[in-house]
Amino acid sequence: MAPALELLEQPIENLRTKSKPFICNGVSLHDGLVLASAAKHQRVMNVFRAFIADVCQQFGEGHAGSPMGMAAIGIALYKYVMKYSPRNCDYFNRDRLVLSNGHACLWQYTFMHLVGVKSMTLDQLKSYHSANLVSLCPGHPEIENEGIEVTTGPLGQGLANAVGLAMATKNLAATYNKPGHEVVNNMTWCMVGDACLQEGVGLEALSLAGHWKLNNLCVIFDNNSVTCDGSADVANTEDINMKMRATGFNVVNVYNGDTDVAAVTNALLDARSSDKPTFLNIRTVIGFGATKAGTADIHGAALGVEEVATLKRSFCLDPDNHFYIPQDVYDFFHDMPDRGEAHEADWQATVAEYRAEYPIQAGEFALRVAGKMPEGWSKYIPSKEDHPTVSTASRKSAGVVTNALAGNINSFLVGTADLTPSCNVAYKNKVDFQSPDLRTSCGLDGDYSGRYIHYGIREHAMCAITNGLSAFNRGTFIPMTSTYFVFHLYAAAAIRMAALQGLQQIHIATHDSIGVGENGPTHQPIAVAALWRAMPNLLYIRPCDAEEVAGAYIAAIQATSTPTVISLSRQGLTQYPQHSSREGTLKGGYVFTEADSDDFDVTLISVGSEMVYAMKTRDLLLKNYGIHARVLSFPCTRLFEMQTREYKQSVLKARANKPAVAIEAYPSNGWERYADASVSMNSFGKSLPSKETYEHFGFEPKRIAAKVKDLVDEVRRDGIGILRGDFREFNEGPRIGFEH
Amino acid sequence: MAPALELLEQPIENLRTKSKPFICNGVSLHDGLVLASAAKHQRVMNVFRAFIADVCQQFGEGHAGSPMGMAAIGIALYKYVMKYSPRNCDYFNRDRLVLSNGHACLWQYTFMHLVGVKSMTLDQLKSYHSANLVSLCPGHPEIENEGIEVTTGPLGQGLANAVGLAMATKNLAATYNKPGHEVVNNMTWCMVGDACLQEGVGLEALSLAGHWKLNNLCVIFDNNSVTCDGSADVANTEDINMKMRATGFNVVNVYNGDTDVAAVTNALLDARSSDKPTFLNIRTVIGFGATKAGTADIHGAALGVEEVATLKRSFCLDPDNHFYIPQDVYDFFHDMPDRGEAHEADWQATVAEYRAEYPIQAGEFALRVAGKMPEGWSKYIPSKEDHPTVSTASRKSAGVVTNALAGNINSFLVGTADLTPSCNVAYKNKVDFQSPDLRTSCGLDGDYSGRYIHYGIREHAMCAITNGLSAFNRGTFIPMTSTYFVFHLYAAAAIRMAALQGLQQIHIATHDSIGVGENGPTHQPIAVAALWRAMPNLLYIRPCDAEEVAGAYIAAIQATSTPTVISLSRQGLTQYPQHSSREGTLKGGYVFTEADSDDFDVTLISVGSEMVYAMKTRDLLLKNYGIHARVLSFPCTRLFEMQTREYKQSVLKARANKPAVAIEAYPSNGWERYADASVSMNSFGKSLPSKETYEHFGFEPKRIAAKVKDLVDEVRRDGIGILRGDFREFNEGPRIGFEH
């Protein structure tokens, strides 16, 4: 149970297997730093593992197995390899560590405590799984807490985030570094378990990391061969090393990852100077030291009182001593805060020299470090006079804004999931983000300073990598993604993580309605908007014309702690220069046009590409029936709800007791807050040309006007009260089943 | 452009490279069948490619490139290799063909026409991209149309579906086949492009296919090296063959996939007798024959009038002859309908012999073929008296039902994304679905007759594979999945495809609220229910106790063309034997308890694990304020909306002009239809113990009662009209931003 390795203390350098350049990816081995003895490592690991067991035993739950298994990896990273500063966890050029197997968070929390991160007190560690409202030790790592780079837990996400973090470094380095002045050169270390290598989002991201040759990324596989259901081979028997080599990684094995800190350290140091991303396959035993070690039983549970005591005895520790961290273990890590400050001081000195030699670049770099956009970004938003007046697809209107912003401001990284020809996000003179070695068949090459990203057909990784870009340092990047709106369902788990973490980013979602047309129901989104409108801390904006598109971009740029989805049409949209406004868009909902009479009869609520049906219905209502309709535009329900009650009432005029009808080619869910009836979709779409698709589903002004007239008549006759609790669907209502 | 291969006619058998068993995976090579000459193949391909160009040119759009590139593959499959029957596309033991690159559908439609599928007329082919409402040629293949196995289009889905189809065969074969009686032995062929091999869902599914050794699956890679953004190497440079070998596939290369029908045929035949799933890497040229062949320009566009003419000339065809299919090309395929009938007759004979020898098994098999459940399934649903009366988590109540159903009825295939210990779906005496060769470290082995499926940590593939299981033959399987509710966001694109295709299946979604507790906000779902409630043709049912759980299963089994999500708690729930009812659950919403007085003051609407807050609030309202509250249970808004207006009004009693308050720990979106106010969630959750999490977010009966009292007072004072257009959030309303 407690192997006694007798490795003597020796300089780290001697352990390295190959001769590699001394400085690479920001490596800064301190001369004279020596590796402690194996016996010392053993002692630290014993204490660490017993401590983990104690914390989980406290409330009889939590994840003990992986943290215990990863003890040696933790020592190698935190004591010998990783460049970080416990007194300033956020310093810009630190190495990033992502715990993609986020359930193992106690591992990270405990090492943070040991290396001297002040906020991470012993009491905080004990608050894991407690009812403490201000715990820094939630059940999965959370970005708002000191020393945590990204919130992880949903598996595979962290791995993709790490790819984004490594890209961020590459892009900044290629943009700002000069010979002899490496102002950015950090590594990204990513811990993964079996799950992250099974999840599609992880696999997609790995393919990209290999393609981009991100040699500043090291994926550390805690290969304990156990998942919740049993041994990992219950669901996975592939040759992971061969797969990772095929994916473009340098693969390094460590066979005794439970105890051999030297071997792990050596492998990690090698990763720093690899020409490819590195995949460290480290064999460990989950719950190392416990009787149930190596089994699924120890994954997500406490060990039990007896078992904890047995464990401690086998580690030569007093079973009655709980949460025990002796001074010699603290001493082992005592130099970390000072070494961290030295790292930071080195970087500050580098930046100062850079500033002296390259003042202009250093000025922009300082702004990026501060997380600020250059002033005057608003000049790139087209003014009202610049808009087209002819019918224009909102994806095209958005393309104009993206072009201006991304073409001029280095903060914007613009990506696409292989829909460059459709999403209109490719800006003039774009340079692709690519390994400078790449030579493609079609001649589309690039380099790491490039800010146009071909993600391939990988929507989920695109969005999860984007979270890494956003999280590198708040405000340094405003990444953009682009795909068809319906494919947001591929990426939903990642976009949710952006909202949860308060990451600013812009998601360009085109082809956002049944107006997609011929590609048919698989490509026509129906329910996606309902998800985004319900998602906390997310702006879903669906502009109806070029002016509202401009408003959407302003809202997205101003929302510095929130992701924004801009929902855009494939098909041409009527422009409403007399009615649409960016100011209204920023309020989420506004009066598009009042009725021709002060005494209106009905309010029509519409949004996005369906605005034309509201406006045409309004005209027909007056012409055919003498009914006076006002029209509201509602590009963003979230922004509207954030307005004052007075403003909301002034827009809705609900107390006038006139009916309101929402017109949108999505389900009515949510519109019931503002409307009494809807023209909406309760089925999937159909493969027809755009106009015919709308007609097929009842989006025809003549038909809508007739329905609205009936409703107005009914209210005139019976009073508004009859609509209470009796929401009307003008199209066929919800149903289930399938027509063969 | 038109290489003239001079391969002579020769028996297919001679082409096979290795000696393999003659009968394997249902191979039934007809003796004496010979391969046509290369010149003949060339002629057929020329006509086919020109036809595709014509159809896309008709409306100036559509996907021409891939169908043209895949001409040789189509001939090999449809003429020589695939077992199918044009006169009865649905016969049970046919080979399944999935076009995972669904945009290439014109390829499939055109071959269906050529081989004699009667509904696929020339006029139908011309309706591609037209405004024809009854077109059988939508922009992507749709399952409701003859000859289409699954609806494809969202990339990667079809590949995972194909894995499910191959599993279905394996499971049925292992369950029913007897020595000398192979009643099920079909192959599954799956066409993929670059995208399907980049998408995570495809990668997850491939890992499983390799793990399960599905040697009846052949993945045919149309390797044309082009995607929308340019050459595929813009976003992908991995070694796909090495990767597929590492994943457990037999890899076969074909280097001249544009013209060498013989080589493709040979490779496909080899796949039939492989010991592993096969990956055919076939090099093709997108848009073969056109000037723009081999470029992204030809992916999703028509060629242009001039270019079509040039193409035809190069193929020795008359440029003025449109939609031209000469008799000799029809003649080439003329034998397919008869050969198909022979296949079917063979199978019918096999089944007849089987029936004679194994009447009991044949009886059950016939029921499965007919897509029927055994009669009397309802006896496995616990009756009201069987339920526990003590607090019980609904995941446990559901586990009881799953156990009874899956333990007794072979139609149920129960899967989990590595959450066996949490989702309570492992039934007694389960056998795992595994390759019989597998020997796992933990001893959890199985065989192909097993019906418990370890999907690994692959939610998306789990659900997409499940679609394949459902689509194998309607009703033959009722597959189940299980995972945490929040991880439905990983699988949303696949579950949507189930709804779109009307596939019956049951998704067990546990840990469905902030009551998850300590695992924190990453694991606490907030907005997912909004997606499923808005999704067409999907039942999202959130039962509040064991009786409603029983109702949920009945609804799911009765919904034969609809997927059902059953949303379940992690934590214990109070049981309400006096109030809950399965009949009410089947109506979606019902009166849980009326007020103690006929003249009620307020209606409380609740659902799932929040029911306890409504019931306790009701008691407090009476006790503390003398307010009479009725309580509605609303497990499924979709089912409720399908009831008569009279029923709905009798439940809601909206015209009584008393306020209604919805209580659910999700956003209020959608409840506005029935309520005037809500206790709901507009933020993400928090890592705290379950009870404390609820309290932290205002789910406290005392607090809720006080808020309800204020609302009741306000309505008494000012009338119900004041609530119109002024929905009240009793918790903090929607906002954006992030607290650091």
mmCIF file of C-alpha atoms in Angstrom, chain A residues 158-266:
data_model
loop_
_atom_site.group_PDB
_atom_site.id
_atom_site.type_symbol
_atom_site.label_atom_id
_atom_site.label_comp_id
_atom_site.label_asym_id
_atom_site.label_seq_id
_atom_site.Cartn_x
_atom_site.Cartn_y
_atom_site.Cartn_z
ATOM 1 C CA GLY A 158 -13.002 21.748 -19.446
ATOM 2 C CA LEU A 159 -10.880 19.939 -22.002
ATOM 3 C CA ALA A 160 -12.335 22.080 -24.779
ATOM 4 C CA ASN A 161 -11.932 25.184 -22.598
ATOM 5 C CA ALA A 162 -8.257 24.291 -22.222
ATOM 6 C CA VAL A 163 -7.874 24.230 -25.995
ATOM 7 C CA GLY A 164 -9.350 27.738 -26.023
ATOM 8 C CA LEU A 165 -6.960 28.891 -23.308
ATOM 9 C CA ALA A 166 -3.996 27.519 -25.258
ATOM 10 C CA MET A 167 -5.257 29.233 -28.434
ATOM 11 C CA ALA A 168 -5.558 32.501 -26.550
ATOM 12 C CA THR A 169 -1.908 32.279 -25.563
ATOM 13 C CA LYS A 170 -0.849 31.438 -29.123
ATOM 14 C CA ASN A 171 -2.836 34.315 -30.557
ATOM 15 C CA LEU A 172 -1.580 36.886 -28.058
ATOM 16 C CA ALA A 173 1.995 35.645 -28.400
ATOM 17 C CA ALA A 174 1.871 35.825 -32.202
ATOM 18 C CA THR A 175 0.296 39.275 -32.012
ATOM 19 C CA TYR A 176 2.471 40.911 -29.373
ATOM 20 C CA ASN A 177 5.661 38.962 -28.682
ATOM 21 C CA LYS A 178 8.834 40.227 -30.299
ATOM 22 C CA PRO A 179 12.234 38.540 -30.487
ATOM 23 C CA GLY A 180 13.638 38.577 -26.988
ATOM 24 C CA HIS A 181 10.373 39.871 -25.554
ATOM 25 C CA GLU A 182 7.964 37.121 -24.695
ATOM 26 C CA VAL A 183 5.157 38.960 -22.936
ATOM 27 C CA VAL A 184 2.874 35.938 -23.222
ATOM 28 C CA ASN A 185 4.199 32.400 -23.144
ATOM 29 C CA ASN A 186 2.216 30.406 -20.615
ATOM 30 C CA MET A 187 1.333 26.721 -20.793
ATOM 31 C CA THR A 188 -2.137 25.257 -20.352
ATOM 32 C CA TRP A 189 -2.385 22.079 -18.308
ATOM 33 C CA CYS A 190 -5.579 20.126 -18.432
ATOM 34 C CA MET A 191 -6.505 17.251 -16.136
ATOM 35 C CA VAL A 192 -8.947 14.802 -17.657
ATOM 36 C CA GLY A 193 -10.487 11.516 -16.643
ATOM 37 C CA ASP A 194 -11.975 8.822 -18.835
ATOM 38 C CA ALA A 195 -15.179 10.797 -19.319
ATOM 39 C CA CYS A 196 -13.594 13.816 -20.976
ATOM 40 C CA LEU A 197 -12.039 11.484 -23.539
ATOM 41 C CA GLN A 198 -15.390 9.828 -24.239
ATOM 42 C CA GLU A 199 -17.518 12.967 -24.552
ATOM 43 C CA GLY A 200 -17.870 14.235 -28.118
ATOM 44 C CA VAL A 201 -17.054 17.792 -27.144
ATOM 45 C CA GLY A 202 -13.692 16.625 -25.824
ATOM 46 C CA LEU A 203 -12.975 14.577 -28.936
ATOM 47 C CA GLU A 204 -13.839 17.474 -31.213
ATOM 48 C CA ALA A 205 -11.589 19.804 -29.257
ATOM 49 C CA LEU A 206 -8.700 17.332 -29.291
ATOM 50 C CA SER A 207 -8.913 17.078 -33.077
ATOM 51 C CA LEU A 208 -8.589 20.836 -33.287
ATOM 52 C CA ALA A 209 -5.719 21.027 -30.792
ATOM 53 C CA GLY A 210 -3.830 18.483 -32.890
ATOM 54 C CA HIS A 211 -4.681 20.281 -36.109
ATOM 55 C CA TRP A 212 -3.520 23.609 -34.726
ATOM 56 C CA LYS A 213 -0.381 22.051 -33.218
ATOM 57 C CA LEU A 214 -0.989 23.721 -29.868
ATOM 58 C CA ASN A 215 2.277 22.627 -28.299
ATOM 59 C CA ASN A 216 1.520 24.806 -25.291
ATOM 60 C CA LEU A 217 -1.237 22.405 -24.280
ATOM 61 C CA CYS A 218 -0.668 19.357 -22.127
ATOM 62 C CA VAL A 219 -3.587 17.008 -21.529
ATOM 63 C CA ILE A 220 -2.977 14.930 -18.424
ATOM 64 C CA PHE A 221 -5.044 11.765 -18.437
ATOM 65 C CA ASP A 222 -5.735 10.462 -14.946
ATOM 66 C CA ASN A 223 -6.046 6.954 -16.324
ATOM 67 C CA ASN A 224 -7.577 5.131 -13.402
ATOM 68 C CA SER A 225 -9.667 2.864 -15.641
ATOM 69 C CA VAL A 226 -12.802 3.339 -13.523
ATOM 70 C CA THR A 227 -16.061 5.170 -14.195
ATOM 71 C CA CYS A 228 -19.369 5.223 -12.316
ATOM 72 C CA ASP A 229 -20.635 2.035 -13.956
ATOM 73 C CA GLY A 230 -17.565 -0.073 -13.182
ATOM 74 C CA SER A 231 -14.248 -0.524 -14.918
ATOM 75 C CA ALA A 232 -13.923 1.819 -17.879
ATOM 76 C CA ASP A 233 -13.707 -1.129 -20.266
ATOM 77 C CA VAL A 234 -17.425 -1.683 -19.730
ATOM 78 C CA ALA A 235 -17.958 1.047 -22.309
ATOM 79 C CA ASN A 236 -14.561 1.717 -23.835
ATOM 80 C CA THR A 237 -11.853 -0.536 -25.191
ATOM 81 C CA GLU A 238 -10.177 1.636 -27.772
ATOM 82 C CA ASP A 239 -6.441 2.212 -28.012
ATOM 83 C CA ILE A 240 -6.331 5.733 -26.636
ATOM 84 C CA ASN A 241 -2.631 6.283 -27.263
ATOM 85 C CA MET A 242 -2.928 5.310 -30.909
ATOM 86 C CA LYS A 243 -6.015 7.481 -31.222
ATOM 87 C CA MET A 244 -4.239 10.474 -29.709
ATOM 88 C CA ARG A 245 -1.226 9.989 -31.986
ATOM 89 C CA ALA A 246 -3.606 9.881 -34.967
ATOM 90 C CA THR A 247 -5.126 13.110 -33.664
ATOM 91 C CA GLY A 248 -1.768 14.875 -33.752
ATOM 92 C CA PHE A 249 -0.577 14.591 -30.170
ATOM 93 C CA ASN A 250 2.750 13.656 -28.702
ATOM 94 C CA VAL A 251 1.944 10.723 -26.396
ATOM 95 C CA VAL A 252 3.902 10.053 -23.210
ATOM 96 C CA ASN A 253 3.183 7.222 -20.795
ATOM 97 C CA VAL A 254 3.718 7.190 -17.058
ATOM 98 C CA TYR A 255 3.106 3.787 -15.570
ATOM 99 C CA ASN A 256 3.317 4.475 -11.869
ATOM 100 C CA GLY A 257 1.351 7.643 -11.513
ATOM 101 C CA ASP A 258 0.332 6.903 -7.942
ATOM 102 C CA THR A 259 3.736 7.291 -6.377
ATOM 103 C CA ASP A 260 6.404 8.220 -8.899
ATOM 104 C CA VAL A 261 6.421 12.011 -8.636
ATOM 105 C CA ALA A 262 9.747 12.119 -10.460
ATOM 106 C CA ALA A 263 8.395 10.326 -13.506
ATOM 107 C CA VAL A 264 5.312 12.535 -13.628
ATOM 108 C CA THR A 265 7.432 15.660 -13.247
ATOM 109 C CA ASN A 266 9.731 14.555 -15.995
#
